[in-house]
Amino acid sequence: MISTASLRRIGTRLVASLVLAGGFFWMFRRGGLPLVPPASSFEAVSWPMLGAAFALLMVVSFLRTYRWFYLLRPMGETDRWRTLAIGLVGYGFVVFAPLRLGEVARPWLLTERTRIPFLTGIMTTGVERILDGMCVALLLLVGQVLSRPIDPLPTRLGTLPVPVYIVPGLAWTAIALFGGLAVALMAFYWRRAQAHALVVRVVRVVSRPLAERVATQLENIVAGLATSFQRDSALPYLRDTLLYWGLNIVTTFLMLRATGVPATMPEAIVVLTVMGLGSLVPAGPGFFGAYQLSAYCALAMFQPEQLVLRQGAVFVFVSYVTNLAVTTVGMLVGLALLWARGRATPASGEPAAVREP
């Protein structure tokens, strides 16, 4: 049963998310950036190539979701289909729930249906985000080195000032952010005593008993993650992550070409990664607004304004709709799988390797 306070917080986030969506909608209409391109713009679309991109996008979605199983297997999760179902539903909540509220969906569903504690689930998804963030940052850096942006970069698109100039610095900012988080995790593992003392010093300002509990919880979680990243689980996870990002790049390249944007592979890498970083910006449900703005910024680095506002708009629209469609279908498939397997009690078999203290 959801408490009144939780419902109030969800309602507040939903209202804020809808306000943001309305603000983005007004901004795009005012600035002349098409949200829905005119029908004539679709005459240049290669539908067979777009179909191939859509098929690859479904494979990408599967890989992104399925690889989580390898992090959970050492903790006692042995049901691949249950992990896949939870992941598909969880990613649906990430996309559609207001202001990233859906990030807790996967850990919560995992705790409800397995013996893996909620905080451990949170940490596995956090590690996943850090590794993906590093992949995005490094790929953006590679894409920028291998591509040839317009010089000078445009300062507006339509009548809207577009912050294209910030894109070149995003790679280093992202590397600093996600690299710092990775270093913090490694420090907690390799220097546990010092990290424990630091957490206690910081949290005891609020409560001394809470400080010890938080530090102990973190130690247990990091120990559990160390178990997850043994050779037998880490290698398949990293393999699927590399496949996921590689196919994601090919999908973006095909979709750009299919919609009439003459992008190169390095340019496709930049477009994909800028859109990925754009998803971190507060936006409406479905990442509405941030998705479109980041895509237009990336396209404006390489293509003339007239092409961006015509075929570029087709790419933005088609890629957004297809991503929402794949996410929605995946969420429905996940719900069907969970329903078919029943309202699961904690998993049978071996207990989880990590438990709440």
Short mmCIF file of C-alpha atoms in Angstrom, two decimals:
data_model
loop_
_atom_site.label_atom_id
_atom_site.label_comp_id
_atom_site.label_asym_id
_atom_site.label_seq_id
_atom_site.Cartn_x
_atom_site.Cartn_y
_atom_site.Cartn_z
CA MET A 1 0.00 0.00 0.00
CA ILE A 2 1.43 3.36 -1.04
CA SER A 3 1.39 5.95 1.73
CA THR A 4 -0.22 9.36 1.38
CA ALA A 5 3.19 11.04 1.60
CA SER A 6 4.51 8.88 -1.25
CA LEU A 7 1.47 9.66 -3.38
CA ARG A 8 2.00 13.35 -2.69
CA ARG A 9 5.65 13.15 -3.78
CA ILE A 10 4.71 11.26 -6.94
CA GLY A 11 1.98 13.79 -7.69
CA THR A 12 4.38 16.69 -7.21
CA ARG A 13 6.91 15.13 -9.59
CA LEU A 14 4.19 14.38 -12.13
CA VAL A 15 2.97 17.97 -12.11
CA ALA A 16 6.54 19.28 -12.41
CA SER A 17 7.22 16.87 -15.28
CA LEU A 18 4.08 17.96 -17.15
CA VAL A 19 4.98 21.63 -16.62
CA LEU A 20 8.43 20.93 -18.10
CA ALA A 21 6.83 19.14 -21.06
CA GLY A 22 4.54 22.12 -21.64
CA GLY A 23 7.50 24.49 -21.45
CA PHE A 24 9.46 22.48 -24.02
CA PHE A 25 6.42 22.30 -26.31
CA TRP A 26 5.99 26.08 -26.17
CA MET A 27 9.73 26.61 -26.75
CA PHE A 28 9.83 24.39 -29.84
CA ARG A 29 6.72 25.95 -31.33
CA ARG A 30 8.00 29.46 -30.64
CA GLY A 31 11.47 28.67 -32.02
CA GLY A 32 10.28 26.96 -35.18
CA LEU A 33 11.70 23.51 -34.40
CA PRO A 34 9.25 20.90 -35.76
CA LEU A 35 7.97 18.29 -33.34
CA VAL A 36 5.96 16.62 -36.12
CA PRO A 37 7.49 17.18 -39.58
CA PRO A 38 5.23 17.89 -42.59
CA ALA A 39 4.16 14.86 -44.62
CA SER A 40 6.28 15.96 -47.58
CA SER A 41 9.44 15.48 -45.46
CA PHE A 42 8.81 11.73 -45.39
CA GLU A 43 9.14 11.36 -49.17
CA ALA A 44 12.91 10.91 -48.79
CA VAL A 45 12.58 8.16 -46.15
CA SER A 46 13.99 4.73 -47.01
CA TRP A 47 11.42 2.46 -45.39
CA PRO A 48 13.38 -0.81 -45.81
CA MET A 49 16.42 0.76 -44.11
CA LEU A 50 14.16 2.17 -41.40
CA GLY A 51 12.69 -1.30 -40.89
CA ALA A 52 16.19 -2.72 -40.45
CA ALA A 53 16.97 0.00 -37.90
CA PHE A 54 13.77 -0.81 -36.00
CA ALA A 55 14.64 -4.52 -35.90
CA LEU A 56 18.13 -3.69 -34.59
CA LEU A 57 16.59 -1.38 -31.98
CA MET A 58 14.65 -4.32 -30.57
CA VAL A 59 17.88 -6.33 -30.31
CA VAL A 60 19.53 -3.35 -28.59
CA SER A 61 16.66 -3.17 -26.09
CA PHE A 62 16.98 -6.90 -25.37
CA LEU A 63 20.75 -6.71 -24.78
CA ARG A 64 20.44 -3.66 -22.53
CA THR A 65 17.90 -5.48 -20.37
CA TYR A 66 19.22 -9.05 -20.40
CA ARG A 67 22.82 -8.22 -19.39
CA TRP A 68 21.58 -7.31 -15.87
CA PHE A 69 21.14 -11.03 -15.22
CA TYR A 70 24.91 -11.52 -15.14
CA LEU A 71 25.26 -9.04 -12.25
CA LEU A 72 22.47 -10.74 -10.30
CA ARG A 73 23.39 -14.39 -10.91
CA PRO A 74 26.18 -14.53 -8.26
CA MET A 75 23.70 -13.10 -5.73
CA GLY A 76 21.31 -16.02 -6.13
CA GLU A 77 19.14 -15.02 -9.09
CA THR A 78 18.88 -18.02 -11.42
CA ASP A 79 15.75 -17.18 -13.41
CA ARG A 80 16.76 -15.41 -16.64
CA TRP A 81 13.19 -14.81 -17.77
CA ARG A 82 12.20 -13.22 -14.48
CA THR A 83 15.22 -10.91 -14.63
CA LEU A 84 14.36 -10.00 -18.23
CA ALA A 85 10.72 -9.32 -17.32
CA ILE A 86 11.66 -7.12 -14.36
CA GLY A 87 14.17 -5.25 -16.51
CA LEU A 88 11.68 -4.61 -19.33
CA VAL A 89 9.06 -3.30 -16.91
CA GLY A 90 11.66 -1.27 -15.03
CA TYR A 91 12.96 0.45 -18.15
CA GLY A 92 9.39 1.31 -19.08
CA PHE A 93 8.98 3.06 -15.74
CA VAL A 94 12.30 4.89 -16.23
CA VAL A 95 11.01 6.34 -19.50
CA PHE A 96 7.42 7.12 -18.55
CA ALA A 97 7.55 7.91 -14.82
CA PRO A 98 8.08 11.60 -13.97
CA LEU A 99 11.57 12.98 -13.37
CA ARG A 100 13.49 9.67 -13.25
CA LEU A 101 11.21 8.32 -10.51
CA GLY A 102 11.19 5.02 -12.39
CA GLU A 103 14.85 4.38 -11.51
CA VAL A 104 13.69 2.57 -8.35
CA ALA A 105 11.29 0.29 -10.25
CA ARG A 106 13.81 -2.44 -11.11
CA PRO A 107 15.29 -2.72 -7.59
CA TRP A 108 11.80 -2.66 -6.05
CA LEU A 109 10.44 -5.35 -8.38
CA LEU A 110 13.59 -7.39 -7.79
CA THR A 111 13.15 -7.23 -4.01
CA GLU A 112 9.47 -8.18 -4.31
CA ARG A 113 10.24 -11.31 -6.35
CA THR A 114 13.68 -12.48 -5.18
CA ARG A 115 15.78 -12.58 -2.03
CA ILE A 116 18.07 -9.81 -3.24
CA PRO A 117 17.80 -6.74 -0.94
CA PHE A 118 16.56 -3.43 -2.30
CA LEU A 119 19.81 -1.54 -1.63
CA THR A 120 21.81 -4.19 -3.43
CA GLY A 121 19.47 -3.90 -6.40
CA ILE A 122 19.91 -0.13 -6.33
CA MET A 123 23.68 -0.53 -6.34
CA THR A 124 23.67 -2.93 -9.31
CA THR A 125 21.62 -0.48 -11.35
CA GLY A 126 23.90 2.33 -10.18
CA VAL A 127 27.01 0.46 -11.35
CA GLU A 128 25.26 -0.21 -14.65
CA ARG A 129 24.60 3.52 -15.06
CA ILE A 130 28.20 4.41 -14.22
CA LEU A 131 29.61 1.96 -16.77
CA ASP A 132 27.15 3.13 -19.43
CA GLY A 133 28.02 6.73 -18.59
CA MET A 134 31.71 6.01 -19.14
CA CYS A 135 30.89 4.31 -22.46
CA VAL A 136 28.86 7.36 -23.55
CA ALA A 137 31.61 9.79 -22.55
CA LEU A 138 34.40 7.84 -24.29
CA LEU A 139 32.32 7.26 -27.42
CA LEU A 140 31.44 10.96 -27.59
CA LEU A 141 35.14 11.79 -27.35
CA VAL A 142 35.97 9.32 -30.15
CA GLY A 143 33.10 10.60 -32.29
CA GLN A 144 34.27 14.19 -31.94
CA VAL A 145 37.85 13.31 -32.84
CA LEU A 146 36.81 11.41 -35.99
CA SER A 147 34.12 13.82 -37.21
CA ARG A 148 34.27 17.28 -38.77
CA PRO A 149 31.82 19.70 -37.13
CA ILE A 150 30.72 22.93 -38.79
CA ASP A 151 33.09 25.79 -38.00
CA PRO A 152 31.98 28.02 -36.41
CA LEU A 153 29.24 26.11 -34.63
CA PRO A 154 25.78 27.68 -35.01
CA THR A 155 24.35 29.66 -32.10
CA ARG A 156 20.71 29.27 -33.10
CA LEU A 157 18.37 26.98 -34.99
CA GLY A 158 15.24 28.52 -36.42
CA THR A 159 14.64 31.45 -34.11
CA LEU A 160 15.68 29.47 -31.03
CA PRO A 161 19.12 29.93 -29.43
CA VAL A 162 20.53 26.40 -29.41
CA PRO A 163 23.49 25.64 -27.09
CA VAL A 164 25.48 23.67 -29.70
CA TYR A 165 28.70 25.19 -28.37
CA ILE A 166 28.48 23.18 -25.14
CA VAL A 167 28.57 19.80 -26.93
CA PRO A 168 32.38 19.59 -27.45
CA GLY A 169 32.96 19.97 -23.71
CA LEU A 170 30.34 17.39 -22.74
CA ALA A 171 32.70 14.44 -23.23
CA TRP A 172 35.23 15.68 -20.66
CA THR A 173 32.48 16.69 -18.24
CA ALA A 174 30.91 13.24 -18.50
CA ILE A 175 34.28 11.51 -18.10
CA ALA A 176 34.94 13.55 -14.95
CA LEU A 177 31.47 12.79 -13.55
CA PHE A 178 31.23 9.06 -14.24
CA GLY A 179 34.95 8.49 -13.76
CA GLY A 180 34.71 10.13 -10.35
CA LEU A 181 31.82 7.86 -9.38
CA ALA A 182 33.76 4.80 -10.54
CA VAL A 183 36.80 5.87 -8.51
CA ALA A 184 34.58 6.36 -5.46
CA LEU A 185 33.23 2.81 -5.77
CA MET A 186 36.72 1.37 -6.18
CA ALA A 187 37.97 3.39 -3.23
CA PHE A 188 35.20 1.97 -1.06
CA TYR A 189 36.25 -1.54 -2.10
CA TRP A 190 40.04 -1.19 -1.86
CA ARG A 191 40.15 1.25 1.08
CA ARG A 192 37.18 0.11 3.12
CA ALA A 193 38.40 1.31 6.50
CA GLN A 194 39.12 4.84 5.27
CA ALA A 195 35.87 4.96 3.27
CA HIS A 196 33.90 3.69 6.27
CA ALA A 197 35.41 6.41 8.47
CA LEU A 198 34.67 9.10 5.87
CA VAL A 199 31.00 8.07 5.55
CA VAL A 200 30.61 8.01 9.33
CA ARG A 201 32.14 11.49 9.62
CA VAL A 202 29.79 12.91 7.01
CA VAL A 203 26.53 11.21 8.07
CA ARG A 204 26.98 11.55 11.85
CA VAL A 205 26.22 15.25 11.45
CA VAL A 206 22.63 14.03 11.08
CA SER A 207 22.72 10.97 13.34
CA ARG A 208 25.54 8.86 14.80
CA PRO A 209 23.58 5.55 14.78
CA LEU A 210 22.47 6.28 11.22
CA ALA A 211 26.08 6.96 10.20
CA GLU A 212 27.24 3.52 11.34
CA ARG A 213 24.26 1.83 9.70
CA VAL A 214 24.80 3.60 6.36
CA ALA A 215 28.52 2.82 6.34
CA THR A 216 27.88 -0.85 7.16
CA GLN A 217 25.19 -1.09 4.48
CA LEU A 218 27.55 0.37 1.89
CA GLU A 219 30.29 -2.09 2.86
CA ASN A 220 27.91 -5.02 2.46
CA ILE A 221 26.64 -3.74 -0.89
CA VAL A 222 30.13 -3.16 -2.28
CA ALA A 223 31.12 -6.65 -1.11
CA GLY A 224 28.10 -8.02 -2.98
CA LEU A 225 29.08 -6.13 -6.11
CA ALA A 226 32.59 -7.54 -5.86
CA THR A 227 30.95 -10.96 -5.96
CA SER A 228 28.98 -9.91 -9.07
CA PHE A 229 32.10 -8.85 -10.91
CA GLN A 230 33.87 -12.18 -10.76
CA ARG A 231 35.23 -13.41 -14.09
CA ASP A 232 32.27 -15.68 -14.90
CA SER A 233 29.78 -12.84 -14.55
CA ALA A 234 31.83 -9.78 -15.48
CA LEU A 235 32.98 -11.03 -18.89
CA PRO A 236 29.48 -11.85 -20.23
CA TYR A 237 28.19 -8.56 -18.84
CA LEU A 238 30.96 -6.55 -20.52
CA ARG A 239 30.50 -8.54 -23.75
CA ASP A 240 26.79 -7.71 -23.89
CA THR A 241 27.49 -4.08 -22.99
CA LEU A 242 29.93 -3.73 -25.89
CA LEU A 243 27.44 -5.42 -28.23
CA TYR A 244 24.69 -3.15 -26.93
CA TRP A 245 26.61 0.05 -27.65
CA GLY A 246 27.99 -1.21 -30.96
CA LEU A 247 24.55 -2.12 -32.29
CA ASN A 248 23.14 1.11 -30.85
CA ILE A 249 25.61 3.07 -32.99
CA VAL A 250 24.71 1.07 -36.12
CA THR A 251 20.99 1.57 -35.39
CA THR A 252 21.42 5.34 -35.09
CA PHE A 253 23.49 5.45 -38.28
CA LEU A 254 20.86 3.49 -40.23
CA MET A 255 18.06 5.65 -38.86
CA LEU A 256 19.88 8.85 -39.83
CA ARG A 257 20.49 7.57 -43.35
CA ALA A 258 16.97 6.18 -43.65
CA THR A 259 15.42 9.55 -42.82
CA GLY A 260 17.58 11.41 -45.34
CA VAL A 261 20.34 12.78 -43.09
CA PRO A 262 23.74 12.20 -44.82
CA ALA A 263 25.59 11.42 -41.59
CA THR A 264 28.87 9.54 -41.26
CA MET A 265 29.42 6.85 -38.64
CA PRO A 266 31.40 9.20 -36.33
CA GLU A 267 28.59 11.76 -36.62
CA ALA A 268 26.09 9.04 -35.69
CA ILE A 269 28.19 8.31 -32.59
CA VAL A 270 28.04 11.97 -31.57
CA VAL A 271 24.28 12.14 -32.16
CA LEU A 272 23.65 8.97 -30.12
CA THR A 273 25.83 9.97 -27.19
CA VAL A 274 24.57 13.56 -27.00
CA MET A 275 21.01 12.22 -26.88
CA GLY A 276 22.12 9.80 -24.16
CA LEU A 277 23.54 12.61 -22.04
CA GLY A 278 20.43 14.67 -22.81
CA SER A 279 18.32 12.06 -21.04
CA LEU A 280 19.93 13.21 -17.76
CA VAL A 281 18.27 16.64 -18.14
CA PRO A 282 14.90 17.05 -16.33
CA ALA A 283 12.15 16.65 -18.91
CA GLY A 284 8.56 15.62 -19.45
CA PRO A 285 7.32 12.02 -19.38
CA GLY A 286 9.07 9.95 -22.04
CA PHE A 287 12.05 12.34 -21.86
CA PHE A 288 9.94 14.70 -23.97
CA GLY A 289 11.76 17.94 -24.67
CA ALA A 290 15.24 16.91 -23.56
CA TYR A 291 15.32 14.17 -26.22
CA GLN A 292 14.36 16.53 -29.04
CA LEU A 293 16.59 19.39 -27.91
CA SER A 294 19.68 17.19 -27.53
CA ALA A 295 19.05 15.57 -30.93
CA TYR A 296 18.70 18.95 -32.66
CA CYS A 297 21.88 20.22 -30.95
CA ALA A 298 23.85 17.19 -32.15
CA LEU A 299 22.53 17.41 -35.71
CA ALA A 300 23.28 21.14 -35.87
CA MET A 301 26.97 20.37 -35.29
CA PHE A 302 27.27 18.75 -38.73
CA GLN A 303 24.32 19.61 -40.97
CA PRO A 304 23.12 22.92 -42.47
CA GLU A 305 20.09 24.49 -40.82
CA GLN A 306 17.73 23.84 -43.73
CA LEU A 307 18.49 20.10 -43.67
CA VAL A 308 18.24 19.92 -39.87
CA LEU A 309 14.79 21.54 -39.89
CA ARG A 310 13.53 19.16 -42.60
CA GLN A 311 15.17 15.71 -42.73
CA GLY A 312 16.74 16.21 -39.31
CA ALA A 313 13.25 16.80 -37.92
CA VAL A 314 12.14 13.52 -39.51
CA PHE A 315 15.00 11.71 -37.75
CA VAL A 316 14.15 13.31 -34.39
CA PHE A 317 10.47 12.40 -34.75
CA VAL A 318 11.00 8.86 -36.05
CA SER A 319 13.73 7.95 -33.57
CA TYR A 320 11.66 9.29 -30.67
CA VAL A 321 8.50 7.43 -31.70
CA THR A 322 10.32 4.16 -32.40
CA ASN A 323 12.15 4.28 -29.07
CA LEU A 324 8.86 4.89 -27.24
CA ALA A 325 7.23 2.07 -29.21
CA VAL A 326 9.98 -0.44 -28.41
CA THR A 327 9.95 0.59 -24.73
CA THR A 328 6.16 0.29 -24.54
CA VAL A 329 6.10 -3.12 -26.22
CA GLY A 330 8.95 -4.28 -23.97
CA MET A 331 7.09 -3.12 -20.87
CA LEU A 332 3.94 -4.98 -21.95
CA VAL A 333 5.96 -8.13 -22.67
CA GLY A 334 7.61 -7.83 -19.25
CA LEU A 335 4.25 -7.46 -17.51
CA ALA A 336 2.91 -10.47 -19.42
CA LEU A 337 5.93 -12.56 -18.40
CA LEU A 338 5.54 -11.59 -14.74
CA TRP A 339 1.82 -12.35 -14.87
CA ALA A 340 2.41 -15.70 -16.57
CA ARG A 341 4.87 -16.72 -13.87
CA GLY A 342 2.45 -15.67 -11.15
CA ARG A 343 2.88 -13.16 -8.37
CA ALA A 344 6.22 -14.63 -7.38
CA THR A 345 7.22 -15.26 -3.82
CA PRO A 346 10.96 -14.97 -3.01
CA ALA A 347 12.95 -17.08 -5.43
CA SER A 348 13.44 -20.71 -4.65
CA GLY A 349 16.87 -22.24 -4.73
CA GLU A 350 20.00 -20.85 -3.19
CA PRO A 351 19.63 -17.78 -0.99
CA ALA A 352 21.05 -14.51 -2.17
CA ALA A 353 24.72 -13.93 -1.48
CA VAL A 354 24.02 -10.53 0.01
CA ARG A 355 21.40 -9.79 2.65
CA GLU A 356 20.41 -6.81 4.68
CA PRO A 357 22.29 -6.78 7.99
#
